[in-house]
Coordinates of C-alpha atoms in Angstrom, one line a residue:
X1 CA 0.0 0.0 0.0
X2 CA 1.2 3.6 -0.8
X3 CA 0.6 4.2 2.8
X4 CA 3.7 2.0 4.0
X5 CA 6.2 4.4 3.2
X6 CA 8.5 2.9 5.4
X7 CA 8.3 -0.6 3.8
X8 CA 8.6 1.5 0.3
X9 CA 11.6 3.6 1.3
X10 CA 13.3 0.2 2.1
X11 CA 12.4 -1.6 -1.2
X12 CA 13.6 1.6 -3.3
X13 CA 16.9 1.9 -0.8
X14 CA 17.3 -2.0 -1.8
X15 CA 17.6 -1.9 -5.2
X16 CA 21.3 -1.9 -7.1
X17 CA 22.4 -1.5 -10.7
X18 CA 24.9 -4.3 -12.5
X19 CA 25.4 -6.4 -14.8
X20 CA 23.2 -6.6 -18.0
X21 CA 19.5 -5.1 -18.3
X22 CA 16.7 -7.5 -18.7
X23 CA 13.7 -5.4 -19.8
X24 CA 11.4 -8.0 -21.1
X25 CA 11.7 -9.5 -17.6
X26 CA 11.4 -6.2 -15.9
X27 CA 8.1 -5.2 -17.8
X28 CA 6.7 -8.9 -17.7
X29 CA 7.4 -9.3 -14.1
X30 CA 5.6 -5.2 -13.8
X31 CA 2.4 -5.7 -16.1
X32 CA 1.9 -9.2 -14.2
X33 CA 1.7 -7.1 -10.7
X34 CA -0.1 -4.4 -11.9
X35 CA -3.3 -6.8 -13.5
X36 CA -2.8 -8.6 -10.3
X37 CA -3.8 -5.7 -8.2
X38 CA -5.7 -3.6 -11.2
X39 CA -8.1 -1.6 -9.5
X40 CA -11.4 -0.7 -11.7
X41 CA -11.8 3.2 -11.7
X42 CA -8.3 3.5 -10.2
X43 CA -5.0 4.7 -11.8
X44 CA -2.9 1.1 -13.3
X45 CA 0.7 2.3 -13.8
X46 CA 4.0 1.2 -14.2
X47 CA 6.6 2.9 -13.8
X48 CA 10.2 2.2 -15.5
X49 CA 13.4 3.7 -14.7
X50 CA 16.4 2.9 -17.0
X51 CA 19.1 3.8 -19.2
X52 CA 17.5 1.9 -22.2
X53 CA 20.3 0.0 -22.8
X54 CA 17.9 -3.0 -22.8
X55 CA 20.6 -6.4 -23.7
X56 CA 18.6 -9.6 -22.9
X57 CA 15.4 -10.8 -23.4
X58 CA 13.2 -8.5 -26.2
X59 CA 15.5 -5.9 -27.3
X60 CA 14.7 -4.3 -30.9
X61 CA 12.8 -0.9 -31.0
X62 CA 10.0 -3.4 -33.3
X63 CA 9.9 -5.9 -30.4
X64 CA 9.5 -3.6 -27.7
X65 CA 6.9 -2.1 -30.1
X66 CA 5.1 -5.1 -30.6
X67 CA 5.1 -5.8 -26.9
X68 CA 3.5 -3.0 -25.7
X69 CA 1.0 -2.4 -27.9
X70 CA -0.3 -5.5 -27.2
X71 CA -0.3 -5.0 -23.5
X72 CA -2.5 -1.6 -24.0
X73 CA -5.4 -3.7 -23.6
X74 CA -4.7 -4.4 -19.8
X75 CA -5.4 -0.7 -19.2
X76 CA -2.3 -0.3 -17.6
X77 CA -0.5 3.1 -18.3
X78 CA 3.4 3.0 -18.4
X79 CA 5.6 6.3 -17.7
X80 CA 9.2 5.9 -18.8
X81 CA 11.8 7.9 -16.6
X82 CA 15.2 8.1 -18.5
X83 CA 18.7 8.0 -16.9
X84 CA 22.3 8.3 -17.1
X85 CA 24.6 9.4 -20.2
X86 CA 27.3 8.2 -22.5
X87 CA 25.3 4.9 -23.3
X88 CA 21.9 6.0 -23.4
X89 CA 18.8 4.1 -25.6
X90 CA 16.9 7.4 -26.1
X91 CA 15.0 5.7 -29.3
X92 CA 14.1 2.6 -27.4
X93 CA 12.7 4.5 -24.2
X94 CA 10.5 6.3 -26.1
X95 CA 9.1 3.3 -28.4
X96 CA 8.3 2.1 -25.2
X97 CA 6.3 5.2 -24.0
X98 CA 4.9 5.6 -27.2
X99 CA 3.5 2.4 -27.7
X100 CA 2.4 1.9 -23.7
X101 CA -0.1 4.6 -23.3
X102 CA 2.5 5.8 -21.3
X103 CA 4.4 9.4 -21.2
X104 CA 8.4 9.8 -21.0
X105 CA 10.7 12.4 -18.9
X106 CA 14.6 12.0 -19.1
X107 CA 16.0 12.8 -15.4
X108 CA 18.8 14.9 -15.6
X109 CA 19.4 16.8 -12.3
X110 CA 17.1 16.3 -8.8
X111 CA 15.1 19.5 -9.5
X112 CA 13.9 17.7 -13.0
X113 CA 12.8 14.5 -10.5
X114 CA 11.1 16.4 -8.4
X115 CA 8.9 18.3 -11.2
X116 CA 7.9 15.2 -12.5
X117 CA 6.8 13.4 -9.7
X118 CA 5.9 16.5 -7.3
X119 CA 4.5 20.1 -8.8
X120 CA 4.1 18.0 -12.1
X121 CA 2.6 15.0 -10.3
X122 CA -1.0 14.5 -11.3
X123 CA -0.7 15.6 -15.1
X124 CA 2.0 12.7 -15.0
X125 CA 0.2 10.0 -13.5
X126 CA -3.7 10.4 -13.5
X127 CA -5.1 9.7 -17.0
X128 CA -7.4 12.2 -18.7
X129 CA -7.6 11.2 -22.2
X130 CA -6.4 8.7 -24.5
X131 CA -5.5 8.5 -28.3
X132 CA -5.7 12.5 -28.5
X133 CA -5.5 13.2 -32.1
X134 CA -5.2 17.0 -33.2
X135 CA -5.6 18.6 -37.2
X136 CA -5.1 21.7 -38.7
X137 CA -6.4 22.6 -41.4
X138 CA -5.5 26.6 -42.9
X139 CA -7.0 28.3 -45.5
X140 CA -5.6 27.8 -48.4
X141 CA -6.0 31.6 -49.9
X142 CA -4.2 32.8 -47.0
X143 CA -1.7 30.2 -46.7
X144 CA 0.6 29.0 -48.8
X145 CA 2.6 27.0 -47.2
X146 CA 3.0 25.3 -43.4
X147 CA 6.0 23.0 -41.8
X148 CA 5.4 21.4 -38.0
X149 CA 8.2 21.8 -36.0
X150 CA 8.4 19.3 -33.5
X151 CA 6.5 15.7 -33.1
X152 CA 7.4 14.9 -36.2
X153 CA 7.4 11.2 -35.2
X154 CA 4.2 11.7 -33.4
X155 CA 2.6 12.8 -37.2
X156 CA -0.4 10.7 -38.1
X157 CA -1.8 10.0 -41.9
X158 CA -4.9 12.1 -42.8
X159 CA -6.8 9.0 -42.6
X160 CA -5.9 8.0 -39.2
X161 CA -7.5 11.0 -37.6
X162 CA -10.8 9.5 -37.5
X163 CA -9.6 6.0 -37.2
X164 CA -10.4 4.8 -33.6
X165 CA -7.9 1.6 -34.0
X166 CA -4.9 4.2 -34.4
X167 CA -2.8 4.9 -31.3
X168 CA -2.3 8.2 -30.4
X169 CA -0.7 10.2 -27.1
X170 CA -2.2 9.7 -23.7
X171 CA -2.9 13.1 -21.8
X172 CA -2.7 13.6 -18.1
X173 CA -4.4 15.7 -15.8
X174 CA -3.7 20.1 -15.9
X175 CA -1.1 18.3 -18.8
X176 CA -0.5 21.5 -21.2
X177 CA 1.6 21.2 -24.6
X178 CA 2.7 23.7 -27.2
X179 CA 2.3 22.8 -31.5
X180 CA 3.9 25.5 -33.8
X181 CA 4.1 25.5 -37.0
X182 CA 6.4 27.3 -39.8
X183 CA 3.7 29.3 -42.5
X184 CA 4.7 31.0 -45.3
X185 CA 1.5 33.2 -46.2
X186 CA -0.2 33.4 -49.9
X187 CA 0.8 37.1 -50.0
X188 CA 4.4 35.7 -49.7
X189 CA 6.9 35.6 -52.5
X190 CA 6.6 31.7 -54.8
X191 CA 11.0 31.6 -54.0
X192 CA 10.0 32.2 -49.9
X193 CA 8.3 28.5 -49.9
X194 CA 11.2 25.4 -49.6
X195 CA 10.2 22.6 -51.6
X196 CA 9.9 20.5 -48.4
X197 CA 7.2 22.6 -46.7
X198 CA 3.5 21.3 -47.8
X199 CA 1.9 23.2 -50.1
X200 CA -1.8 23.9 -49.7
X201 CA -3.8 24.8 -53.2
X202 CA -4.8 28.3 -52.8
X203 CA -5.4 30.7 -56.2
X204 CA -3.6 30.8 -59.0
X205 CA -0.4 32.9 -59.2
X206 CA -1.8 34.2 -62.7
X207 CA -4.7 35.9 -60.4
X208 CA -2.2 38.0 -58.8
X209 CA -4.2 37.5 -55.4
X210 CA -3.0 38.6 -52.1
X211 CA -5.1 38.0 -49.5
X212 CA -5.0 39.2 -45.9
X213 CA -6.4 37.8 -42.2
X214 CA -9.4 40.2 -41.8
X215 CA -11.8 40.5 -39.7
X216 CA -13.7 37.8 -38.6
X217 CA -12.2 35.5 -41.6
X218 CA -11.6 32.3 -40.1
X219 CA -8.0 30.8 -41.4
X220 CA -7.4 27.6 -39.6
X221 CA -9.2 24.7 -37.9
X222 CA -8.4 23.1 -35.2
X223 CA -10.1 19.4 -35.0
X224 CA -9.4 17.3 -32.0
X225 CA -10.2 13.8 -31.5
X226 CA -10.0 11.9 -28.0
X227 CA -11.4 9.5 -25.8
X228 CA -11.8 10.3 -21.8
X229 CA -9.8 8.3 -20.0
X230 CA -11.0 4.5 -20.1
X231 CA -13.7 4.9 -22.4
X232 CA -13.7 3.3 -25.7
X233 CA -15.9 6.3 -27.9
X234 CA -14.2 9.1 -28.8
X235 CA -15.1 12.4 -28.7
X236 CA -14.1 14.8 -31.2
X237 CA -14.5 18.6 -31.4
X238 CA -13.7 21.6 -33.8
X239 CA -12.4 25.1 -33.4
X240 CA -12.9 27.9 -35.9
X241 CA -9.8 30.4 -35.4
X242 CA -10.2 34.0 -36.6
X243 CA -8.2 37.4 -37.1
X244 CA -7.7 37.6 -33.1
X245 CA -5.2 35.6 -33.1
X246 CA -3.2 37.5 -35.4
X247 CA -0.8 39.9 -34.0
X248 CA 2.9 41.4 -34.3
X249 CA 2.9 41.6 -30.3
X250 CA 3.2 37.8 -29.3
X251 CA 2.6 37.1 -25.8
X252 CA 5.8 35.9 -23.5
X253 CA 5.1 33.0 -23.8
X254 CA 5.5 32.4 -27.5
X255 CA 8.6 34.7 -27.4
X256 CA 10.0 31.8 -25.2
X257 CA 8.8 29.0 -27.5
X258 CA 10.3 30.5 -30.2
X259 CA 13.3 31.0 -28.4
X260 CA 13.7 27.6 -27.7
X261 CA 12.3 26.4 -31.4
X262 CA 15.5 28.2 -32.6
X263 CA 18.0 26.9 -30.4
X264 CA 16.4 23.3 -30.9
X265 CA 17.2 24.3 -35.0
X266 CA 20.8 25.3 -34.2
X267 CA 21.5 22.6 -32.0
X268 CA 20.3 19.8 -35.0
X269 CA 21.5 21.8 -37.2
X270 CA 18.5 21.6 -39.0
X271 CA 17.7 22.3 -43.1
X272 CA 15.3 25.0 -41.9
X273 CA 17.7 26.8 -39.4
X274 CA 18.6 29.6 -42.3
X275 CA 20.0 32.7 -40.1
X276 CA 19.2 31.6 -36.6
X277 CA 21.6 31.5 -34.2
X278 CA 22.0 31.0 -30.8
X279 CA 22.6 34.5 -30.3
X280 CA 19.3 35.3 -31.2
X281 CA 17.7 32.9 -29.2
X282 CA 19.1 34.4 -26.1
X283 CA 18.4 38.1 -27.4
X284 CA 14.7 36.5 -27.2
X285 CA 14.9 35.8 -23.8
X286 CA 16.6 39.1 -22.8
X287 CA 13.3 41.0 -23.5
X288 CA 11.7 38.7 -21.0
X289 CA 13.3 39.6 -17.6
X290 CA 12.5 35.9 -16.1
X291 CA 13.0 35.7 -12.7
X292 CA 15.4 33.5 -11.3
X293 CA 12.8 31.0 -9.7
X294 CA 10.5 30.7 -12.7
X295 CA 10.7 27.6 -14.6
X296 CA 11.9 29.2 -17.6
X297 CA 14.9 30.8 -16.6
X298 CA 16.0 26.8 -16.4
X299 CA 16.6 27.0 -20.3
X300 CA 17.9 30.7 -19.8
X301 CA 20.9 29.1 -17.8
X302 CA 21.1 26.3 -19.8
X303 CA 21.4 29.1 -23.5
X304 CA 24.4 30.6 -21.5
X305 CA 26.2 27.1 -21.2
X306 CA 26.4 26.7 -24.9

């Protein structure tokens, strides 16, 4: 019982590291505890700490893929805590997160453990919805073209939006997350849209069209799709989003997601970096005047390191 604390402290103080890593024992041994004591209307979760270097036993990102999935259907959740360096399995630890209903943190300093399982607690381990699904959709005579930055290998065929038997992500209570995208707008030059972005098939270039966000002109949709928490019927809901959310004065917050979008870039040295630099990621944050206990000021320290 979580009221023991004393027997718990003793079993976690127990435990050692050596030798080789057997994570298909591991999981079997957890998922067969966790149906044992399943408890209908309460939160089923395992819990995995490792380095990912899994050796023995099932040890292929498709195994691990397979093995999961097919352990969904117990109900149990799984949350993947990363550790350690040098010979870290990032790849597989998220497969297994991915494919577990489960969510993922790598744990790189005490104050990261104790976000996780203390002011971040409840979004991390109470379920509030499964298989959440999100599409945009712009309009294509105002943009031209559009590039997600970020869960790229969370993205989902068109088709799969409204197909139930598709796994998706697995939200937790008060859990809050950011999607950005890149847009190049119709009134943009033809040369400012890389071939990789996706195109959307707004008018003709012979029609010499420029069109503008006005008022009350509705340029994207946001569908989501989900299913509460232990419920097999999904829900699904649409948004219509208009002119006021245009602006040239983005809130703090989005000056720090872009900040961190554009170190992220420089750091992978991605395709779509162009002039970025981590100079100008930090000149973002300047304007900000975080204070030394907020959250953010974390990735503040962390830009003057690099």
């Amino acid at each position: 019982s979580g009221a023991d604390k004393r027997a718990i402290t003793r079993a976690v103080d127990s435990l050692v590291a050596d030798g080789s890593t057997n994570g298909e024992a591991g999981l079997e041994q957890a998922y067969r505890i966790a149906e044992k004591y399943r408890r209908e209307g309460g939160v089923n979760r395992i819990v995995m700490a490792s380095d990912g270097d899994l050796n023995v036993g099932i040890s292929s990102e498709s195994e691990l893929h397979a093995y999961v999935s097919e352990k969904r259907s117990t109900g149990v959740y799984l949350s993947v805590l990363g550790f350690g360096s040098g010979n870290y399995k990032d790849n597989k630890m998220e497969t297994l997160a991915n494919h577990g209903n489960g969510t993922y943190h790598y744990i790189d300093c005490i104050e990261e453990a104790e976000k996780v399982f203390g002011s971040d607690l409840a979004a991390n381990i109470i379920p509030l919805a499964d298989d959440v699904k999100l599409q945009i959709e712009f309009d294509p005579a105002i943009v031209r073209g559009y590039r997600l930055i970020g869960y790229e290998n969370r993205a989902l065929a068109d088709d799969d939006f409204t197909d139930d038997a598709v796994d998706a992500a697995e939200i937790g209570t008060g859990h809050q997350f950011t999607i950005a995208y890149e847009l190049v707008l119709f009134d943009s030059p033809p040369e400012s849209l890389p071939s990789s972005l996706a195109r959307e098939e707004g008018p003709s270039e012979e029609e010499g069209r420029i069109v503008e966000c006005i008022d009350d002109e509705t340029w994207l949709v946001c569908s989501m799709r989900y299913k509460t928490a232990g419920s097999q019927e999904s829900v699904e809901r649409s948004y219509d989003i208009g002119s006021a959310s245009c602006t040239a004065q983005p809130s703090d917050d989005w000056l720090f997601a872009a900040a961190v979008i554009e170190c992220g870039m420089v750091l992978r040295d991605s395709k779509y970096a162009g002039t970025a630099s981590l100079r100008d990621a930090k000149a973002l944050l300047d304007d900000l005047a975080l204070a030394r206990n907020d959250p953010k000021a974390d990735f503040e320290r962390l830009l003057q390191t690099l």
